[in-house]
Amino acid sequence: MKKLIMISLGKGTAINLSMQLEKVFGKYTTIIPYGMDEKFDFDIENSLAVISSPGLIDMGSQLKNLINEGLDYIIARRVINHNYISELLNLPRGTKVLLVNDREDTANASIRQLQALGIDYIDYFPFFPGIKSYPKRDIAVTV
């Protein structure tokens, strides 16, 4: 089987996502995490890249060049971890929370997913690295 190459904006996120992939695919293949600021030194012939967000393709010429050279890849679609949903369900209607994620688009996507699951009675405010301003809240939710 090909190696799975987890590519994310930051190395920390790539490591965390790789650990999740490891639980499912670890006995079948090797999973290697990369942040966008790293040199991609893997063999594209024997690799399948899992890209954490579609916006990453346009962020760096290194990744775009590998795709143009024939890198097999899929775009990951992250979903909410249902193991911790009960904590959100216990929040009162109208509770104001920061929804923390690694990028603006993934923070907003997480908010949409939670609302689609019916947890639409909470007031979510996206928070991500580089945000210029945000409302101060007592509760932060990470997904």
mmCIF file of N, CA and C in Angstrom:
data_model
loop_
_atom_site.group_PDB
_atom_site.id
_atom_site.type_symbol
_atom_site.label_atom_id
_atom_site.label_comp_id
_atom_site.label_asym_id
_atom_site.label_seq_id
_atom_site.Cartn_x
_atom_site.Cartn_y
_atom_site.Cartn_z
ATOM 1 N N MET A 1 0.842 -1.187 0.000
ATOM 2 C CA MET A 1 0.000 0.000 0.000
ATOM 3 C C MET A 1 0.883 1.244 0.000
ATOM 4 N N LYS A 2 0.379 2.285 -0.624
ATOM 5 C CA LYS A 2 1.106 3.538 -0.641
ATOM 6 C C LYS A 2 1.190 4.131 0.769
ATOM 7 N N LYS A 3 2.205 4.962 0.979
ATOM 8 C CA LYS A 3 2.295 5.712 2.234
ATOM 9 C C LYS A 3 1.239 6.806 2.200
ATOM 10 N N LEU A 4 0.656 7.109 3.371
ATOM 11 C CA LEU A 4 -0.257 8.237 3.482
ATOM 12 C C LEU A 4 0.548 9.434 3.956
ATOM 13 N N ILE A 5 0.447 10.525 3.227
ATOM 14 C CA ILE A 5 1.149 11.757 3.549
ATOM 15 C C ILE A 5 0.102 12.772 3.988
ATOM 16 N N MET A 6 0.106 13.117 5.268
ATOM 17 C CA MET A 6 -0.860 14.078 5.806
ATOM 18 C C MET A 6 -0.280 15.473 5.681
ATOM 19 N N ILE A 7 -0.914 16.333 4.885
ATOM 20 C CA ILE A 7 -0.431 17.691 4.674
ATOM 21 C C ILE A 7 -1.449 18.672 5.252
ATOM 22 N N SER A 8 -0.960 19.526 6.145
ATOM 23 C CA SER A 8 -1.797 20.534 6.765
ATOM 24 C C SER A 8 -1.027 21.845 6.816
ATOM 25 N N LEU A 9 -1.712 22.916 7.146
ATOM 26 C CA LEU A 9 -1.051 24.210 7.207
ATOM 27 C C LEU A 9 0.126 24.170 8.180
ATOM 28 N N GLY A 10 -0.112 23.688 9.379
ATOM 29 C CA GLY A 10 0.940 23.617 10.385
ATOM 30 C C GLY A 10 1.316 22.194 10.715
ATOM 31 N N LYS A 11 2.536 22.002 11.157
ATOM 32 C CA LYS A 11 3.028 20.660 11.506
ATOM 33 C C LYS A 11 2.215 20.055 12.648
ATOM 34 N N GLY A 12 1.865 20.874 13.653
ATOM 35 C CA GLY A 12 1.099 20.357 14.796
ATOM 36 C C GLY A 12 -0.234 19.764 14.375
ATOM 37 N N THR A 13 -0.933 20.464 13.519
ATOM 38 C CA THR A 13 -2.214 19.953 13.017
ATOM 39 C C THR A 13 -1.988 18.685 12.207
ATOM 40 N N ALA A 14 -0.944 18.674 11.393
ATOM 41 C CA ALA A 14 -0.640 17.479 10.584
ATOM 42 C C ALA A 14 -0.358 16.274 11.488
ATOM 43 N N ILE A 15 0.354 16.496 12.576
ATOM 44 C CA ILE A 15 0.647 15.399 13.512
ATOM 45 C C ILE A 15 -0.646 14.886 14.148
ATOM 46 N N ASN A 16 -1.497 15.802 14.605
ATOM 47 C CA ASN A 16 -2.760 15.382 15.225
ATOM 48 C C ASN A 16 -3.647 14.620 14.252
ATOM 49 N N LEU A 17 -3.750 15.104 13.032
ATOM 50 C CA LEU A 17 -4.558 14.403 12.043
ATOM 51 C C LEU A 17 -3.939 13.054 11.671
ATOM 52 N N SER A 18 -2.608 12.996 11.639
ATOM 53 C CA SER A 18 -1.917 11.728 11.359
ATOM 54 C C SER A 18 -2.208 10.693 12.434
ATOM 55 N N MET A 19 -2.275 11.145 13.673
ATOM 56 C CA MET A 19 -2.582 10.219 14.768
ATOM 57 C C MET A 19 -3.986 9.632 14.599
ATOM 58 N N GLN A 20 -4.920 10.439 14.107
ATOM 59 C CA GLN A 20 -6.261 9.926 13.843
ATOM 60 C C GLN A 20 -6.243 8.915 12.703
ATOM 61 N N LEU A 21 -5.494 9.219 11.652
ATOM 62 C CA LEU A 21 -5.370 8.273 10.530
ATOM 63 C C LEU A 21 -4.685 6.982 10.969
ATOM 64 N N GLU A 22 -3.724 7.116 11.868
ATOM 65 C CA GLU A 22 -2.987 5.961 12.382
ATOM 66 C C GLU A 22 -3.925 4.942 13.033
ATOM 67 N N LYS A 23 -4.927 5.421 13.734
ATOM 68 C CA LYS A 23 -5.880 4.528 14.408
ATOM 69 C C LYS A 23 -6.639 3.655 13.408
ATOM 70 N N VAL A 24 -6.878 4.186 12.226
ATOM 71 C CA VAL A 24 -7.656 3.454 11.221
ATOM 72 C C VAL A 24 -6.756 2.671 10.263
ATOM 73 N N PHE A 25 -5.676 3.325 9.806
ATOM 74 C CA PHE A 25 -4.865 2.738 8.736
ATOM 75 C C PHE A 25 -3.474 2.284 9.174
ATOM 76 N N GLY A 26 -3.134 2.499 10.422
ATOM 77 C CA GLY A 26 -1.772 2.260 10.903
ATOM 78 C C GLY A 26 -1.252 0.850 10.704
ATOM 79 N N LYS A 27 -2.123 -0.146 10.763
ATOM 80 C CA LYS A 27 -1.625 -1.519 10.582
ATOM 81 C C LYS A 27 -1.446 -1.874 9.107
ATOM 82 N N TYR A 28 -1.884 -0.970 8.214
ATOM 83 C CA TYR A 28 -1.777 -1.233 6.792
ATOM 84 C C TYR A 28 -0.705 -0.418 6.084
ATOM 85 N N THR A 29 -0.363 0.730 6.645
ATOM 86 C CA THR A 29 0.556 1.627 5.950
ATOM 87 C C THR A 29 1.227 2.581 6.928
ATOM 88 N N THR A 30 2.162 3.339 6.418
ATOM 89 C CA THR A 30 2.851 4.369 7.191
ATOM 90 C C THR A 30 2.192 5.711 6.917
ATOM 91 N N ILE A 31 2.030 6.502 7.974
ATOM 92 C CA ILE A 31 1.450 7.840 7.837
ATOM 93 C C ILE A 31 2.507 8.855 8.241
ATOM 94 N N ILE A 32 2.756 9.824 7.347
ATOM 95 C CA ILE A 32 3.813 10.812 7.585
ATOM 96 C C ILE A 32 3.206 12.210 7.536
ATOM 97 N N PRO A 33 3.348 13.002 8.618
ATOM 98 C CA PRO A 33 2.786 14.360 8.627
ATOM 99 C C PRO A 33 3.749 15.404 8.069
ATOM 100 N N TYR A 34 3.188 16.379 7.353
ATOM 101 C CA TYR A 34 3.959 17.516 6.848
ATOM 102 C C TYR A 34 3.160 18.795 7.060
ATOM 103 N N GLY A 35 3.849 19.842 7.480
ATOM 104 C CA GLY A 35 3.281 21.179 7.482
ATOM 105 C C GLY A 35 3.652 21.848 6.175
ATOM 106 N N MET A 36 2.895 22.859 5.784
ATOM 107 C CA MET A 36 3.138 23.535 4.509
ATOM 108 C C MET A 36 4.495 24.235 4.452
ATOM 109 N N ASP A 37 5.088 24.520 5.597
ATOM 110 C CA ASP A 37 6.377 25.211 5.599
ATOM 111 C C ASP A 37 7.563 24.255 5.512
ATOM 112 N N GLU A 38 7.288 22.964 5.386
ATOM 113 C CA GLU A 38 8.361 21.967 5.301
ATOM 114 C C GLU A 38 8.660 21.601 3.847
ATOM 115 N N LYS A 39 9.848 21.046 3.651
ATOM 116 C CA LYS A 39 10.210 20.518 2.330
ATOM 117 C C LYS A 39 9.553 19.151 2.180
ATOM 118 N N PHE A 40 8.790 18.980 1.122
ATOM 119 C CA PHE A 40 8.135 17.697 0.856
ATOM 120 C C PHE A 40 9.139 16.780 0.177
ATOM 121 N N ASP A 41 9.690 15.859 0.947
ATOM 122 C CA ASP A 41 10.758 15.000 0.429
ATOM 123 C C ASP A 41 10.328 13.542 0.308
ATOM 124 N N PHE A 42 9.065 13.322 -0.014
ATOM 125 C CA PHE A 42 8.566 11.955 -0.159
ATOM 126 C C PHE A 42 8.467 11.585 -1.636
ATOM 127 N N ASP A 43 8.435 10.294 -1.899
ATOM 128 C CA ASP A 43 8.334 9.749 -3.254
ATOM 129 C C ASP A 43 6.873 9.800 -3.697
ATOM 130 N N ILE A 44 6.556 10.617 -4.700
ATOM 131 C CA ILE A 44 5.154 10.765 -5.097
ATOM 132 C C ILE A 44 4.601 9.505 -5.759
ATOM 133 N N GLU A 45 5.474 8.638 -6.252
ATOM 134 C CA GLU A 45 5.008 7.404 -6.893
ATOM 135 C C GLU A 45 4.404 6.431 -5.889
ATOM 136 N N ASN A 46 4.873 6.475 -4.643
ATOM 137 C CA ASN A 46 4.428 5.520 -3.626
ATOM 138 C C ASN A 46 3.689 6.205 -2.491
ATOM 139 N N SER A 47 3.022 7.319 -2.793
ATOM 140 C CA SER A 47 2.360 8.095 -1.752
ATOM 141 C C SER A 47 0.975 8.526 -2.183
ATOM 142 N N LEU A 48 0.099 8.619 -1.204
ATOM 143 C CA LEU A 48 -1.210 9.229 -1.372
ATOM 144 C C LEU A 48 -1.264 10.366 -0.368
ATOM 145 N N ALA A 49 -1.387 11.587 -0.852
ATOM 146 C CA ALA A 49 -1.444 12.749 0.033
ATOM 147 C C ALA A 49 -2.878 12.971 0.497
ATOM 148 N N VAL A 50 -3.017 13.211 1.787
ATOM 149 C CA VAL A 50 -4.291 13.610 2.372
ATOM 150 C C VAL A 50 -4.122 15.075 2.736
ATOM 151 N N ILE A 51 -4.813 15.943 2.027
ATOM 152 C CA ILE A 51 -4.663 17.387 2.203
ATOM 153 C C ILE A 51 -5.806 17.867 3.095
ATOM 154 N N SER A 52 -5.447 18.532 4.193
ATOM 155 C CA SER A 52 -6.440 18.855 5.212
ATOM 156 C C SER A 52 -7.449 19.918 4.802
ATOM 157 N N SER A 53 -7.146 20.694 3.774
ATOM 158 C CA SER A 53 -8.061 21.745 3.352
ATOM 159 C C SER A 53 -7.790 22.074 1.886
ATOM 160 N N PRO A 54 -8.827 22.277 1.084
ATOM 161 C CA PRO A 54 -8.595 22.546 -0.338
ATOM 162 C C PRO A 54 -7.791 23.820 -0.583
ATOM 163 N N GLY A 55 -7.876 24.785 0.320
ATOM 164 C CA GLY A 55 -7.145 26.037 0.155
ATOM 165 C C GLY A 55 -5.640 25.879 0.182
ATOM 166 N N LEU A 56 -5.146 24.762 0.713
ATOM 167 C CA LEU A 56 -3.699 24.547 0.785
ATOM 168 C C LEU A 56 -3.072 24.392 -0.594
ATOM 169 N N ILE A 57 -3.829 23.897 -1.541
ATOM 170 C CA ILE A 57 -3.274 23.669 -2.882
ATOM 171 C C ILE A 57 -2.814 24.985 -3.495
ATOM 172 N N ASP A 58 -3.561 26.029 -3.283
ATOM 173 C CA ASP A 58 -3.210 27.327 -3.854
ATOM 174 C C ASP A 58 -2.243 28.118 -2.977
ATOM 175 N N MET A 59 -1.972 27.638 -1.774
ATOM 176 C CA MET A 59 -1.099 28.368 -0.851
ATOM 177 C C MET A 59 0.382 28.216 -1.170
ATOM 178 N N GLY A 60 0.758 27.081 -1.700
ATOM 179 C CA GLY A 60 2.182 26.857 -1.903
ATOM 180 C C GLY A 60 2.493 26.224 -3.241
ATOM 181 N N SER A 61 3.491 26.757 -3.905
ATOM 182 C CA SER A 61 3.857 26.222 -5.223
ATOM 183 C C SER A 61 4.411 24.810 -5.109
ATOM 184 N N GLN A 62 5.042 24.486 -3.970
ATOM 185 C CA GLN A 62 5.617 23.154 -3.789
ATOM 186 C C GLN A 62 4.538 22.076 -3.922
ATOM 187 N N LEU A 63 3.416 22.248 -3.235
ATOM 188 C CA LEU A 63 2.335 21.271 -3.294
ATOM 189 C C LEU A 63 1.695 21.262 -4.687
ATOM 190 N N LYS A 64 1.448 22.426 -5.242
ATOM 191 C CA LYS A 64 0.835 22.509 -6.567
ATOM 192 C C LYS A 64 1.724 21.829 -7.613
ATOM 193 N N ASN A 65 3.039 22.023 -7.505
ATOM 194 C CA ASN A 65 3.966 21.387 -8.443
ATOM 195 C C ASN A 65 3.915 19.870 -8.331
ATOM 196 N N LEU A 66 3.858 19.347 -7.104
ATOM 197 C CA LEU A 66 3.777 17.889 -6.934
ATOM 198 C C LEU A 66 2.488 17.338 -7.529
ATOM 199 N N ILE A 67 1.393 18.055 -7.367
ATOM 200 C CA ILE A 67 0.125 17.619 -7.949
ATOM 201 C C ILE A 67 0.234 17.624 -9.476
ATOM 202 N N ASN A 68 0.834 18.658 -10.018
ATOM 203 C CA ASN A 68 1.024 18.725 -11.477
ATOM 204 C C ASN A 68 1.938 17.622 -11.991
ATOM 205 N N GLU A 69 2.849 17.136 -11.130
ATOM 206 C CA GLU A 69 3.748 16.041 -11.509
ATOM 207 C C GLU A 69 3.092 14.675 -11.344
ATOM 208 N N GLY A 70 1.853 14.636 -10.828
ATOM 209 C CA GLY A 70 1.140 13.365 -10.733
ATOM 210 C C GLY A 70 0.901 12.836 -9.335
ATOM 211 N N LEU A 71 1.123 13.642 -8.312
ATOM 212 C CA LEU A 71 0.853 13.205 -6.937
ATOM 213 C C LEU A 71 -0.615 12.834 -6.795
ATOM 214 N N ASP A 72 -0.872 11.619 -6.310
ATOM 215 C CA ASP A 72 -2.234 11.216 -5.979
ATOM 216 C C ASP A 72 -2.611 11.893 -4.669
ATOM 217 N N TYR A 73 -3.809 12.473 -4.609
ATOM 218 C CA TYR A 73 -4.216 13.149 -3.383
ATOM 219 C C TYR A 73 -5.731 13.109 -3.217
ATOM 220 N N ILE A 74 -6.134 13.296 -1.982
ATOM 221 C CA ILE A 74 -7.540 13.490 -1.654
ATOM 222 C C ILE A 74 -7.609 14.685 -0.703
ATOM 223 N N ILE A 75 -8.732 15.354 -0.723
ATOM 224 C CA ILE A 75 -8.971 16.455 0.198
ATOM 225 C C ILE A 75 -9.761 15.886 1.370
ATOM 226 N N ALA A 76 -9.236 16.054 2.567
ATOM 227 C CA ALA A 76 -9.926 15.559 3.755
ATOM 228 C C ALA A 76 -11.152 16.419 4.033
ATOM 229 N N ARG A 77 -12.165 15.793 4.502
ATOM 230 C CA ARG A 77 -13.347 16.511 4.964
ATOM 231 C C ARG A 77 -13.465 16.207 6.442
ATOM 232 N N ARG A 78 -13.148 17.185 7.235
ATOM 233 C CA ARG A 78 -13.172 16.971 8.675
ATOM 234 C C ARG A 78 -14.597 17.049 9.194
ATOM 235 N N VAL A 79 -14.871 16.208 10.169
ATOM 236 C CA VAL A 79 -16.192 16.198 10.794
ATOM 237 C C VAL A 79 -16.029 16.296 12.305
ATOM 238 N N ILE A 80 -17.108 16.614 12.939
ATOM 239 C CA ILE A 80 -17.125 16.795 14.389
ATOM 240 C C ILE A 80 -16.929 15.451 15.084
ATOM 241 N N ASN A 81 -16.114 15.450 16.144
ATOM 242 C CA ASN A 81 -15.923 14.266 16.971
ATOM 243 C C ASN A 81 -17.134 14.123 17.894
ATOM 244 N N HIS A 82 -17.939 13.125 17.642
ATOM 245 C CA HIS A 82 -19.186 12.950 18.389
ATOM 246 C C HIS A 82 -18.978 12.508 19.836
ATOM 247 N N ASN A 83 -17.767 12.122 20.211
ATOM 248 C CA ASN A 83 -17.499 11.714 21.593
ATOM 249 C C ASN A 83 -17.701 12.853 22.586
ATOM 250 N N TYR A 84 -17.589 14.089 22.125
ATOM 251 C CA TYR A 84 -17.670 15.228 23.027
ATOM 252 C C TYR A 84 -18.898 16.098 22.792
ATOM 253 N N ILE A 85 -19.797 15.662 21.958
ATOM 254 C CA ILE A 85 -20.995 16.440 21.646
ATOM 255 C C ILE A 85 -21.824 16.693 22.904
ATOM 256 N N SER A 86 -21.859 15.739 23.829
ATOM 257 C CA SER A 86 -22.704 15.892 25.020
ATOM 258 C C SER A 86 -22.348 17.144 25.816
ATOM 259 N N GLU A 87 -21.069 17.521 25.809
ATOM 260 C CA GLU A 87 -20.664 18.730 26.526
ATOM 261 C C GLU A 87 -21.306 19.963 25.895
ATOM 262 N N LEU A 88 -21.409 19.988 24.582
ATOM 263 C CA LEU A 88 -22.081 21.102 23.911
ATOM 264 C C LEU A 88 -23.587 21.063 24.163
ATOM 265 N N LEU A 89 -24.152 19.878 24.162
ATOM 266 C CA LEU A 89 -25.590 19.748 24.359
ATOM 267 C C LEU A 89 -26.030 20.260 25.724
ATOM 268 N N ASN A 90 -25.114 20.261 26.680
ATOM 269 C CA ASN A 90 -25.444 20.717 28.031
ATOM 270 C C ASN A 90 -25.355 22.230 28.206
ATOM 271 N N LEU A 91 -24.879 22.936 27.183
ATOM 272 C CA LEU A 91 -24.801 24.393 27.281
ATOM 273 C C LEU A 91 -26.190 25.002 27.101
ATOM 274 N N PRO A 92 -26.503 26.031 27.881
ATOM 275 C CA PRO A 92 -27.814 26.675 27.746
ATOM 276 C C PRO A 92 -27.972 27.406 26.409
ATOM 277 N N ARG A 93 -29.207 27.522 25.976
ATOM 278 C CA ARG A 93 -29.541 28.255 24.751
ATOM 279 C C ARG A 93 -28.947 29.666 24.835
ATOM 280 N N GLY A 94 -28.364 30.115 23.718
ATOM 281 C CA GLY A 94 -27.824 31.463 23.657
ATOM 282 C C GLY A 94 -26.429 31.622 24.234
ATOM 283 N N THR A 95 -25.822 30.518 24.711
ATOM 284 C CA THR A 95 -24.455 30.593 25.226
ATOM 285 C C THR A 95 -23.542 31.064 24.102
ATOM 286 N N LYS A 96 -22.667 31.990 24.438
ATOM 287 C CA LYS A 96 -21.730 32.539 23.450
ATOM 288 C C LYS A 96 -20.373 31.854 23.634
ATOM 289 N N VAL A 97 -19.891 31.214 22.559
ATOM 290 C CA VAL A 97 -18.628 30.476 22.634
ATOM 291 C C VAL A 97 -17.717 30.835 21.465
ATOM 292 N N LEU A 98 -16.423 30.769 21.719
ATOM 293 C CA LEU A 98 -15.448 30.852 20.633
ATOM 294 C C LEU A 98 -15.300 29.452 20.060
ATOM 295 N N LEU A 99 -15.383 29.324 18.764
ATOM 296 C CA LEU A 99 -15.151 28.053 18.092
ATOM 297 C C LEU A 99 -13.742 28.130 17.514
ATOM 298 N N VAL A 100 -12.830 27.367 18.084
ATOM 299 C CA VAL A 100 -11.403 27.454 17.770
ATOM 300 C C VAL A 100 -11.016 26.372 16.777
ATOM 301 N N ASN A 101 -10.330 26.792 15.717
ATOM 302 C CA ASN A 101 -9.777 25.844 14.768
ATOM 303 C C ASN A 101 -8.522 26.440 14.154
ATOM 304 N N ASP A 102 -7.841 25.677 13.313
ATOM 305 C CA ASP A 102 -6.535 26.105 12.807
ATOM 306 C C ASP A 102 -6.603 27.107 11.667
ATOM 307 N N ARG A 103 -7.760 27.239 11.024
ATOM 308 C CA ARG A 103 -7.908 28.162 9.886
ATOM 309 C C ARG A 103 -9.317 28.752 9.907
ATOM 310 N N GLU A 104 -9.467 29.884 9.265
ATOM 311 C CA GLU A 104 -10.778 30.528 9.216
ATOM 312 C C GLU A 104 -11.815 29.631 8.540
ATOM 313 N N ASP A 105 -11.447 29.030 7.410
ATOM 314 C CA ASP A 105 -12.420 28.216 6.685
ATOM 315 C C ASP A 105 -12.823 26.972 7.468
ATOM 316 N N THR A 106 -11.893 26.365 8.204
ATOM 317 C CA THR A 106 -12.255 25.169 8.972
ATOM 318 C C THR A 106 -13.054 25.539 10.223
ATOM 319 N N ALA A 107 -12.790 26.708 10.797
ATOM 320 C CA ALA A 107 -13.601 27.168 11.932
ATOM 321 C C ALA A 107 -15.045 27.381 11.479
ATOM 322 N N ASN A 108 -15.220 28.059 10.357
ATOM 323 C CA ASN A 108 -16.573 28.307 9.840
ATOM 324 C C ASN A 108 -17.255 27.017 9.402
ATOM 325 N N ALA A 109 -16.501 26.094 8.820
ATOM 326 C CA ALA A 109 -17.072 24.794 8.423
ATOM 327 C C ALA A 109 -17.530 24.018 9.656
ATOM 328 N N SER A 110 -16.763 24.092 10.733
ATOM 329 C CA SER A 110 -17.142 23.401 11.971
ATOM 330 C C SER A 110 -18.427 23.983 12.544
ATOM 331 N N ILE A 111 -18.553 25.300 12.492
ATOM 332 C CA ILE A 111 -19.779 25.941 12.968
ATOM 333 C C ILE A 111 -20.971 25.453 12.145
ATOM 334 N N ARG A 112 -20.821 25.407 10.841
ATOM 335 C CA ARG A 112 -21.912 24.926 9.977
ATOM 336 C C ARG A 112 -22.266 23.473 10.291
ATOM 337 N N GLN A 113 -21.251 22.634 10.551
ATOM 338 C CA GLN A 113 -21.512 21.226 10.871
ATOM 339 C C GLN A 113 -22.285 21.101 12.186
ATOM 340 N N LEU A 114 -21.872 21.862 13.192
ATOM 341 C CA LEU A 114 -22.573 21.813 14.476
ATOM 342 C C LEU A 114 -24.017 22.281 14.326
ATOM 343 N N GLN A 115 -24.224 23.330 13.566
ATOM 344 C CA GLN A 115 -25.580 23.828 13.343
ATOM 345 C C GLN A 115 -26.418 22.808 12.577
ATOM 346 N N ALA A 116 -25.809 22.133 11.609
ATOM 347 C CA ALA A 116 -26.521 21.101 10.840
ATOM 348 C C ALA A 116 -26.898 19.915 11.719
ATOM 349 N N LEU A 117 -26.110 19.678 12.770
ATOM 350 C CA LEU A 117 -26.420 18.599 13.713
ATOM 351 C C LEU A 117 -27.518 18.997 14.693
ATOM 352 N N GLY A 118 -27.998 20.234 14.592
ATOM 353 C CA GLY A 118 -29.064 20.696 15.475
ATOM 354 C C GLY A 118 -28.560 21.473 16.683
ATOM 355 N N ILE A 119 -27.268 21.669 16.774
ATOM 356 C CA ILE A 119 -26.715 22.446 17.887
ATOM 357 C C ILE A 119 -26.594 23.885 17.393
ATOM 358 N N ASP A 120 -27.769 24.422 17.068
ATOM 359 C CA ASP A 120 -27.842 25.746 16.461
ATOM 360 C C ASP A 120 -28.355 26.806 17.429
ATOM 361 N N TYR A 121 -28.499 26.434 18.677
ATOM 362 C CA TYR A 121 -28.990 27.354 19.699
ATOM 363 C C TYR A 121 -27.846 28.016 20.477
ATOM 364 N N ILE A 122 -26.607 27.702 20.079
ATOM 365 C CA ILE A 122 -25.413 28.309 20.674
ATOM 366 C C ILE A 122 -24.928 29.391 19.715
ATOM 367 N N ASP A 123 -24.455 30.507 20.266
ATOM 368 C CA ASP A 123 -23.891 31.572 19.429
ATOM 369 C C ASP A 123 -22.390 31.330 19.284
ATOM 370 N N TYR A 124 -21.976 30.918 18.089
ATOM 371 C CA TYR A 124 -20.580 30.603 17.810
ATOM 372 C C TYR A 124 -19.859 31.819 17.225
ATOM 373 N N PHE A 125 -18.628 31.996 17.639
ATOM 374 C CA PHE A 125 -17.763 33.032 17.087
ATOM 375 C C PHE A 125 -16.466 32.358 16.664
ATOM 376 N N PRO A 126 -16.134 32.371 15.370
ATOM 377 C CA PRO A 126 -14.925 31.675 14.918
ATOM 378 C C PRO A 126 -13.662 32.333 15.464
ATOM 379 N N PHE A 127 -12.702 31.494 15.826
ATOM 380 C CA PHE A 127 -11.393 31.959 16.282
ATOM 381 C C PHE A 127 -10.344 31.074 15.626
ATOM 382 N N PHE A 128 -9.275 31.701 15.126
ATOM 383 C CA PHE A 128 -8.215 30.972 14.429
ATOM 384 C C PHE A 128 -6.957 31.822 14.480
ATOM 385 N N PRO A 129 -5.796 31.212 14.296
ATOM 386 C CA PRO A 129 -4.550 31.988 14.316
ATOM 387 C C PRO A 129 -4.582 33.120 13.285
ATOM 388 N N GLY A 130 -4.171 34.289 13.709
ATOM 389 C CA GLY A 130 -4.100 35.430 12.811
ATOM 390 C C GLY A 130 -5.350 36.285 12.787
ATOM 391 N N ILE A 131 -6.406 35.888 13.497
ATOM 392 C CA ILE A 131 -7.622 36.700 13.501
ATOM 393 C C ILE A 131 -7.300 38.056 14.131
ATOM 394 N N LYS A 132 -7.806 39.110 13.516
ATOM 395 C CA LYS A 132 -7.475 40.470 13.963
ATOM 396 C C LYS A 132 -8.193 40.848 15.258
ATOM 397 N N SER A 133 -9.455 40.506 15.371
ATOM 398 C CA SER A 133 -10.200 40.806 16.594
ATOM 399 C C SER A 133 -11.284 39.755 16.772
ATOM 400 N N TYR A 134 -11.685 39.585 18.005
ATOM 401 C CA TYR A 134 -12.724 38.618 18.315
ATOM 402 C C TYR A 134 -13.342 39.001 19.652
ATOM 403 N N PRO A 135 -14.581 38.599 19.875
ATOM 404 C CA PRO A 135 -15.225 38.924 21.152
ATOM 405 C C PRO A 135 -14.644 38.056 22.274
ATOM 406 N N LYS A 136 -14.478 38.629 23.435
ATOM 407 C CA LYS A 136 -13.983 37.873 24.592
ATOM 408 C C LYS A 136 -15.142 37.003 25.103
ATOM 409 N N ARG A 137 -14.872 35.736 25.283
ATOM 410 C CA ARG A 137 -15.879 34.780 25.748
ATOM 411 C C ARG A 137 -15.264 33.919 26.853
ATOM 412 N N ASP A 138 -16.135 33.402 27.717
ATOM 413 C CA ASP A 138 -15.692 32.538 28.817
ATOM 414 C C ASP A 138 -15.486 31.095 28.368
ATOM 415 N N ILE A 139 -16.089 30.720 27.245
ATOM 416 C CA ILE A 139 -16.041 29.325 26.787
ATOM 417 C C ILE A 139 -15.422 29.275 25.404
ATOM 418 N N ALA A 140 -14.480 28.364 25.240
ATOM 419 C CA ALA A 140 -13.883 28.093 23.932
ATOM 420 C C ALA A 140 -14.089 26.621 23.614
ATOM 421 N N VAL A 141 -14.499 26.344 22.395
ATOM 422 C CA VAL A 141 -14.728 24.987 21.928
ATOM 423 C C VAL A 141 -13.717 24.709 20.835
ATOM 424 N N THR A 142 -13.004 23.593 20.969
ATOM 425 C CA THR A 142 -12.070 23.195 19.921
ATOM 426 C C THR A 142 -12.637 21.978 19.209
ATOM 427 N N VAL A 143 -12.446 21.977 17.903
ATOM 428 C CA VAL A 143 -12.924 20.824 17.120
ATOM 429 C C VAL A 143 -11.853 20.435 16.122
#
